[in-house]
Every structure is written in structure tokens, then in C-alpha cells.
């Protein structure tokens, strides 16, 4: 399985000729480094939640184009997409059979933020990768030992110690840093320089997915 990152929390998985896209949100496209048209060949699109850095109807419309990818999200994401004319499947706690991808959706708690309303998050996991969205919920600990973890490494809701402690408790073999698309490249380099040796000591490979389209194979 090939995993690629397109700024912030947008991930593309490729397996057996099929492609699955997570969270094509505004932060992935706002500075022009990624053109949503370059992601138009996906078969499945999954949204963890509706915050704009994870969710963007305008970009989604370009990605979908004349294609027919299957789109999945929680109840509020689904309602918003339907109001914009998209066909979408509402997801709760359930398994999804998406061609070569067998994915489990799990409702989890968004980490605390300064907001009147905090959305529910859907974490998605298959046999090799856990994408927790913006959550370090205790329910995710059942997947400790997963091969790869998409780990938020920068966010209003976390510290570097909190990110490292969550990853250490999950014991993945690989960490994909996400949720850092608002940082300039020189600052990301510094952040990755900080994280990498600590993960190395813990026996975890930290993948420096800094440029759009950077990825690796599981």
C-alpha cells in the first residue's frame, strides 16, 4: 500500500490499482502547492470531520469532476455535502468494504479546542493504518501495535509531548506526521528534527512527509 501526504491532513492511499483519499480540506490547497485536479483519480473519499482544514466543498467539487468516487462522512458532514448536491454515504460505527480497502469507522472525541461546538470525529482504521483525525481518544488504544499511525504533530489542541506520548502508547512501526500544513517549510524542518530522534529511540520510523506528494510504501 502506497501512502502519500498532500499538505496538512490530506492522505492518499493506493492499493491494487484503487485510490482512497482522506480529508481534502482547505489547508491542502490554499497556497496553490496542490491542485485538487491532481487528486481527481480517486475511487473513495473519507472525511474524519467537518472542520475546514479537513473539509472543503469547493475543492471536493473539483476532485469529483465528472467522476463518481464514493464519498463517506459522519452525519453533519453528510448533511452539508448533500445540501451542496453531492452524493454521500453517512457513516457511524461500522465496517466499510471499499474494494481492496477494508476500513473500520469509529466515532471518537475531538481533542478540546476553544469553540462553542466541538464536532464528532470519525477515526478510520484498516489492518495497517490508523487515521485518528483530530483525536487521541481512549477508544483508539484498542489499535495499539498498528503498523502505521497518522499522527497530528501540530495543532491548537496539543503539545509536542502530548503527540509523542500518544504515539508511544499506540506503539506503531511508522508515524506519518499530519496536521502541520499551516507551518512554513523551515519551521517544519525544525519540528521534524525535534521529533525524529525521539521516535527513533522508541523504535518507530518517523516519515518526514514535508513536501506535497511525499509518501512511502507499507
Short mmCIF file of N, CA, C and O in Angstrom, two decimals, residues 119-210:
data_model
loop_
_atom_site.label_atom_id
_atom_site.label_comp_id
_atom_site.label_asym_id
_atom_site.label_seq_id
_atom_site.Cartn_x
_atom_site.Cartn_y
_atom_site.Cartn_z
N UNK A 119 -16.92 19.23 17.03
CA UNK A 119 -17.55 18.18 16.23
C UNK A 119 -17.13 16.79 16.66
O UNK A 119 -16.06 16.59 17.23
N UNK A 120 -18.00 15.84 16.36
CA UNK A 120 -17.60 14.44 16.48
C UNK A 120 -16.61 14.13 15.37
O UNK A 120 -16.62 14.76 14.31
N UNK A 121 -15.73 13.19 15.63
CA UNK A 121 -14.71 12.78 14.67
C UNK A 121 -14.92 11.31 14.35
O UNK A 121 -15.30 10.51 15.21
N UNK A 122 -14.68 10.94 13.10
CA UNK A 122 -14.61 9.54 12.73
C UNK A 122 -13.14 9.18 12.54
O UNK A 122 -12.45 9.75 11.69
N UNK A 123 -12.65 8.25 13.35
CA UNK A 123 -11.35 7.65 13.08
C UNK A 123 -11.57 6.51 12.09
O UNK A 123 -12.61 5.86 12.08
N UNK A 124 -10.58 6.30 11.24
CA UNK A 124 -10.65 5.23 10.26
C UNK A 124 -9.42 4.35 10.40
O UNK A 124 -8.29 4.85 10.52
N UNK A 125 -9.63 3.04 10.37
CA UNK A 125 -8.53 2.12 10.54
C UNK A 125 -8.72 0.92 9.63
O UNK A 125 -9.86 0.45 9.42
N UNK A 126 -7.63 0.46 9.02
CA UNK A 126 -7.65 -0.84 8.36
C UNK A 126 -6.59 -1.71 9.02
O UNK A 126 -6.15 -1.42 10.13
N UNK A 127 -6.19 -2.77 8.37
CA UNK A 127 -5.27 -3.69 9.03
C UNK A 127 -3.85 -3.14 9.15
O UNK A 127 -3.02 -3.73 9.83
N UNK A 128 -3.57 -1.96 8.52
CA UNK A 128 -2.21 -1.46 8.52
C UNK A 128 -2.07 -0.01 8.97
O UNK A 128 -1.02 0.39 9.44
N UNK A 129 -3.13 0.78 8.82
CA UNK A 129 -3.05 2.23 9.08
C UNK A 129 -4.21 2.69 9.95
O UNK A 129 -5.36 2.34 9.69
N UNK A 130 -3.89 3.52 10.94
CA UNK A 130 -4.91 4.20 11.74
C UNK A 130 -4.84 5.70 11.44
O UNK A 130 -3.78 6.32 11.60
N UNK A 131 -5.95 6.26 11.01
CA UNK A 131 -6.09 7.71 10.85
C UNK A 131 -7.06 8.18 11.93
O UNK A 131 -8.28 8.02 11.78
N UNK A 132 -6.57 8.78 13.02
CA UNK A 132 -7.45 9.14 14.13
C UNK A 132 -8.16 10.48 13.96
O UNK A 132 -8.92 10.88 14.85
N UNK A 133 -7.93 11.20 12.83
CA UNK A 133 -8.45 12.55 12.74
C UNK A 133 -7.82 13.41 13.82
O UNK A 133 -6.64 13.27 14.14
N UNK A 134 -8.60 14.30 14.42
CA UNK A 134 -8.09 15.18 15.48
C UNK A 134 -8.42 14.60 16.85
O UNK A 134 -9.00 15.26 17.71
N UNK A 135 -8.03 13.35 17.05
CA UNK A 135 -8.43 12.67 18.29
C UNK A 135 -7.31 11.81 18.83
O UNK A 135 -6.63 11.10 18.08
N UNK A 136 -7.17 11.86 20.16
CA UNK A 136 -6.33 10.92 20.89
C UNK A 136 -7.21 10.12 21.87
O UNK A 136 -6.77 9.71 22.94
N UNK A 137 -8.44 9.89 21.48
CA UNK A 137 -9.44 9.25 22.33
C UNK A 137 -8.95 7.88 22.84
O UNK A 137 -8.25 7.16 22.15
N UNK A 138 -9.39 7.55 24.07
CA UNK A 138 -9.02 6.26 24.66
C UNK A 138 -9.49 5.08 23.82
O UNK A 138 -8.88 4.01 23.85
N UNK A 139 -10.57 5.26 23.06
CA UNK A 139 -11.08 4.16 22.24
C UNK A 139 -10.06 3.74 21.18
O UNK A 139 -10.12 2.62 20.66
N UNK A 140 -9.14 4.61 20.86
CA UNK A 140 -8.14 4.29 19.84
C UNK A 140 -7.08 3.32 20.36
O UNK A 140 -6.38 2.68 19.56
N UNK A 141 -6.97 3.20 21.67
CA UNK A 141 -5.91 2.36 22.24
C UNK A 141 -6.10 0.89 21.89
O UNK A 141 -5.14 0.11 21.97
N UNK A 142 -7.31 0.49 21.49
CA UNK A 142 -7.53 -0.90 21.10
C UNK A 142 -6.72 -1.26 19.84
O UNK A 142 -6.53 -2.44 19.54
N UNK A 143 -6.25 -0.23 19.13
CA UNK A 143 -5.48 -0.47 17.92
C UNK A 143 -3.97 -0.32 18.17
O UNK A 143 -3.19 -0.21 17.22
N UNK A 144 -3.57 -0.32 19.43
CA UNK A 144 -2.14 -0.24 19.75
C UNK A 144 -1.40 -1.37 19.05
O UNK A 144 -1.88 -2.51 19.00
N UNK A 145 -0.25 -1.03 18.49
CA UNK A 145 0.52 -2.00 17.73
C UNK A 145 0.23 -1.95 16.25
O UNK A 145 0.82 -2.72 15.48
N UNK A 146 -0.65 -1.03 15.80
CA UNK A 146 -0.94 -0.86 14.38
C UNK A 146 0.36 -0.54 13.65
O UNK A 146 1.27 0.10 14.21
N UNK A 147 0.46 -0.95 12.40
CA UNK A 147 1.72 -0.77 11.68
C UNK A 147 2.04 0.71 11.44
O UNK A 147 3.19 1.15 11.59
N UNK A 148 1.03 1.51 11.06
CA UNK A 148 1.27 2.92 10.73
C UNK A 148 0.21 3.78 11.40
O UNK A 148 -0.97 3.44 11.41
N UNK A 149 0.65 4.93 11.91
CA UNK A 149 -0.23 5.88 12.59
C UNK A 149 -0.09 7.24 11.94
O UNK A 149 1.03 7.78 11.85
N UNK A 150 -1.21 7.82 11.48
CA UNK A 150 -1.23 9.22 11.05
C UNK A 150 -1.36 10.06 12.31
O UNK A 150 -2.41 10.06 12.96
N UNK A 151 -0.30 10.77 12.65
CA UNK A 151 -0.22 11.43 13.95
C UNK A 151 -0.25 12.95 13.81
O UNK A 151 0.65 13.53 13.21
N UNK A 152 -1.27 13.63 14.37
CA UNK A 152 -1.20 15.10 14.45
C UNK A 152 0.02 15.52 15.26
O UNK A 152 0.19 15.08 16.40
N UNK A 153 0.88 16.33 14.66
CA UNK A 153 2.09 16.77 15.36
C UNK A 153 2.09 18.26 15.67
O UNK A 153 2.95 18.74 16.41
N UNK A 154 1.14 19.00 15.09
CA UNK A 154 0.96 20.41 15.41
C UNK A 154 -0.53 20.70 15.39
O UNK A 154 -1.24 20.27 14.49
N UNK A 155 -1.01 21.41 16.40
CA UNK A 155 -2.44 21.75 16.46
C UNK A 155 -2.68 22.64 17.66
O UNK A 155 -1.90 22.61 18.62
N UNK A 156 -3.76 23.43 17.66
CA UNK A 156 -4.08 24.22 18.84
C UNK A 156 -4.33 23.37 20.08
O UNK A 156 -4.19 23.85 21.20
N UNK A 157 -4.66 22.09 19.86
CA UNK A 157 -5.06 21.25 20.99
C UNK A 157 -3.92 20.40 21.55
O UNK A 157 -4.16 19.58 22.43
N UNK A 158 -2.70 20.54 21.03
CA UNK A 158 -1.69 19.62 21.53
C UNK A 158 -0.34 20.30 21.76
O UNK A 158 -0.07 21.40 21.30
N UNK A 159 0.49 19.58 22.50
CA UNK A 159 1.90 19.91 22.68
C UNK A 159 2.71 18.79 22.05
O UNK A 159 2.21 17.70 21.78
N UNK A 160 4.01 19.05 21.83
CA UNK A 160 4.85 18.00 21.26
C UNK A 160 4.94 16.81 22.22
O UNK A 160 5.01 15.65 21.78
N UNK A 161 4.90 17.07 23.50
CA UNK A 161 4.93 15.97 24.47
C UNK A 161 3.66 15.13 24.37
O UNK A 161 3.70 13.90 24.39
N UNK A 162 2.51 15.81 24.23
CA UNK A 162 1.25 15.08 24.10
C UNK A 162 1.22 14.21 22.85
O UNK A 162 0.74 13.06 22.88
N UNK A 163 1.72 14.74 21.73
CA UNK A 163 1.76 13.97 20.50
C UNK A 163 2.67 12.75 20.65
O UNK A 163 2.32 11.63 20.25
N UNK A 164 3.84 12.97 21.24
CA UNK A 164 4.78 11.86 21.42
C UNK A 164 4.22 10.80 22.38
O UNK A 164 4.35 9.59 22.13
N UNK A 165 3.60 11.23 23.45
CA UNK A 165 3.07 10.27 24.41
C UNK A 165 1.95 9.44 23.80
O UNK A 165 1.86 8.23 24.05
N UNK A 166 1.08 10.08 22.99
CA UNK A 166 0.02 9.30 22.33
C UNK A 166 0.64 8.27 21.39
O UNK A 166 0.25 7.09 21.40
N UNK A 167 1.59 8.70 20.57
CA UNK A 167 2.23 7.78 19.64
C UNK A 167 2.92 6.64 20.38
O UNK A 167 2.83 5.47 19.98
N UNK A 168 3.61 6.96 21.47
CA UNK A 168 4.29 5.92 22.24
C UNK A 168 3.31 4.90 22.79
O UNK A 168 3.58 3.70 22.82
N UNK A 169 2.14 5.38 23.22
CA UNK A 169 1.14 4.45 23.76
C UNK A 169 0.53 3.57 22.66
O UNK A 169 0.08 2.46 22.92
N UNK A 170 0.55 4.07 21.40
CA UNK A 170 -0.02 3.32 20.30
C UNK A 170 0.98 2.32 19.69
O UNK A 170 0.58 1.41 18.97
N UNK A 171 2.27 2.52 19.92
CA UNK A 171 3.33 1.60 19.52
C UNK A 171 3.28 1.23 18.03
O UNK A 171 3.38 0.06 17.67
N UNK A 172 3.15 2.20 17.13
CA UNK A 172 3.19 1.86 15.71
C UNK A 172 4.63 1.60 15.26
O UNK A 172 5.59 1.96 15.96
N UNK A 173 4.78 0.98 14.09
CA UNK A 173 6.10 0.87 13.49
C UNK A 173 6.46 2.12 12.71
O UNK A 173 7.64 2.44 12.56
N UNK A 174 5.44 2.82 12.21
CA UNK A 174 5.64 4.00 11.38
C UNK A 174 4.73 5.13 11.86
O UNK A 174 3.56 4.89 12.18
N UNK A 175 5.26 6.35 11.87
CA UNK A 175 4.47 7.55 12.14
C UNK A 175 4.48 8.43 10.90
O UNK A 175 5.54 8.71 10.33
N UNK A 176 3.27 8.87 10.48
CA UNK A 176 3.11 9.85 9.41
C UNK A 176 2.70 11.16 10.06
O UNK A 176 1.59 11.26 10.60
N UNK A 177 3.53 12.17 10.08
CA UNK A 177 3.13 13.43 10.70
C UNK A 177 2.09 14.15 9.86
O UNK A 177 2.25 14.33 8.65
N UNK A 178 0.98 14.54 10.49
CA UNK A 178 -0.08 15.28 9.80
C UNK A 178 -0.49 16.47 10.65
O UNK A 178 0.02 16.70 11.74
N UNK A 179 -1.41 17.26 10.11
CA UNK A 179 -1.99 18.41 10.79
C UNK A 179 -0.95 19.52 11.02
O UNK A 179 -1.01 20.25 12.01
N UNK A 180 -0.03 19.65 10.08
CA UNK A 180 1.02 20.65 10.21
C UNK A 180 1.13 21.50 8.95
O UNK A 180 2.17 22.12 8.69
N UNK A 181 0.05 21.57 8.17
CA UNK A 181 0.10 22.26 6.89
C UNK A 181 0.15 23.77 6.98
O UNK A 181 0.39 24.44 5.96
N UNK A 182 -0.05 24.34 8.16
CA UNK A 182 -0.02 25.80 8.29
C UNK A 182 1.37 26.31 8.65
O UNK A 182 1.58 27.52 8.76
N UNK A 183 2.33 25.41 8.80
CA UNK A 183 3.69 25.81 9.16
C UNK A 183 4.54 26.00 7.91
O UNK A 183 4.39 25.28 6.92
N UNK A 184 5.44 26.96 7.94
CA UNK A 184 6.36 27.18 6.83
C UNK A 184 7.42 26.08 6.82
O UNK A 184 7.69 25.43 7.84
N UNK A 185 8.01 25.85 5.65
CA UNK A 185 8.90 24.71 5.49
C UNK A 185 10.07 24.73 6.47
O UNK A 185 10.45 23.68 7.02
N UNK A 186 10.64 25.90 6.72
CA UNK A 186 11.79 25.94 7.63
C UNK A 186 11.38 25.53 9.03
O UNK A 186 12.17 24.92 9.78
N UNK A 187 10.13 25.87 9.40
CA UNK A 187 9.67 25.51 10.74
C UNK A 187 9.35 24.02 10.81
O UNK A 187 9.62 23.36 11.82
N UNK A 188 8.77 23.46 9.74
CA UNK A 188 8.52 22.02 9.71
C UNK A 188 9.82 21.24 9.83
O UNK A 188 9.88 20.22 10.54
N UNK A 189 10.85 21.70 9.14
CA UNK A 189 12.14 21.03 9.24
C UNK A 189 12.61 20.99 10.69
O UNK A 189 13.07 19.95 11.20
N UNK A 190 12.46 22.11 11.38
CA UNK A 190 12.86 22.17 12.79
C UNK A 190 12.02 21.23 13.64
O UNK A 190 12.52 20.53 14.53
N UNK A 191 10.70 21.21 13.38
CA UNK A 191 9.81 20.34 14.14
C UNK A 191 10.16 18.87 13.92
O UNK A 191 10.21 18.08 14.86
N UNK A 192 10.39 18.50 12.67
CA UNK A 192 10.72 17.11 12.37
C UNK A 192 12.07 16.73 12.96
O UNK A 192 12.27 15.60 13.42
N UNK A 193 13.00 17.69 12.97
CA UNK A 193 14.30 17.44 13.61
C UNK A 193 14.13 17.16 15.10
O UNK A 193 14.91 16.39 15.69
N UNK A 194 13.15 17.79 15.71
CA UNK A 194 12.88 17.56 17.14
C UNK A 194 12.26 16.19 17.36
O UNK A 194 12.69 15.43 18.24
N UNK A 195 11.25 15.86 16.57
CA UNK A 195 10.52 14.61 16.79
C UNK A 195 11.34 13.37 16.43
O UNK A 195 11.30 12.36 17.15
N UNK A 196 12.05 13.43 15.31
CA UNK A 196 12.61 12.21 14.73
C UNK A 196 13.50 11.41 15.68
O UNK A 196 13.32 10.18 15.79
N UNK A 197 14.46 12.01 16.38
CA UNK A 197 15.32 11.18 17.23
C UNK A 197 14.58 10.52 18.39
O UNK A 197 14.95 9.42 18.81
N UNK A 198 13.52 11.16 18.89
CA UNK A 198 12.76 10.54 19.97
C UNK A 198 11.99 9.32 19.48
O UNK A 198 11.93 8.29 20.17
N UNK A 199 11.41 9.42 18.29
CA UNK A 199 10.73 8.26 17.73
C UNK A 199 11.74 7.16 17.39
O UNK A 199 11.46 5.97 17.58
N UNK A 200 12.90 7.54 16.92
CA UNK A 200 13.93 6.55 16.60
C UNK A 200 14.32 5.77 17.85
O UNK A 200 14.46 4.54 17.82
N UNK A 201 14.48 6.47 18.98
CA UNK A 201 14.81 5.79 20.23
C UNK A 201 13.71 4.83 20.65
O UNK A 201 13.97 3.80 21.30
N UNK A 202 12.47 5.16 20.28
CA UNK A 202 11.33 4.30 20.64
C UNK A 202 11.11 3.18 19.63
O UNK A 202 10.16 2.40 19.76
N UNK A 203 11.97 3.10 18.61
CA UNK A 203 11.83 2.05 17.61
C UNK A 203 10.75 2.31 16.59
O UNK A 203 10.25 1.38 15.95
N UNK A 204 10.40 3.59 16.40
CA UNK A 204 9.34 3.99 15.47
C UNK A 204 9.96 4.80 14.34
O UNK A 204 10.70 5.75 14.58
N UNK A 205 9.66 4.43 13.11
CA UNK A 205 10.14 5.18 11.96
C UNK A 205 9.28 6.42 11.76
O UNK A 205 8.05 6.31 11.60
N UNK A 206 9.90 7.58 11.78
CA UNK A 206 9.20 8.85 11.58
C UNK A 206 9.45 9.29 10.13
O UNK A 206 10.58 9.54 9.74
N UNK A 207 8.37 9.37 9.35
CA UNK A 207 8.48 9.70 7.93
C UNK A 207 8.34 11.21 7.75
O UNK A 207 7.30 11.79 8.09
N UNK A 208 9.34 11.84 7.18
CA UNK A 208 9.36 13.29 7.01
C UNK A 208 8.59 13.66 5.74
O UNK A 208 9.18 13.97 4.70
N UNK A 209 7.26 13.64 5.84
CA UNK A 209 6.39 13.93 4.70
C UNK A 209 6.16 15.42 4.61
O UNK A 209 5.08 15.93 4.94
N UNK A 210 7.15 16.14 4.14
CA UNK A 210 7.14 17.59 4.22
C UNK A 210 6.64 18.27 2.94
O UNK A 210 5.99 19.30 2.99
#
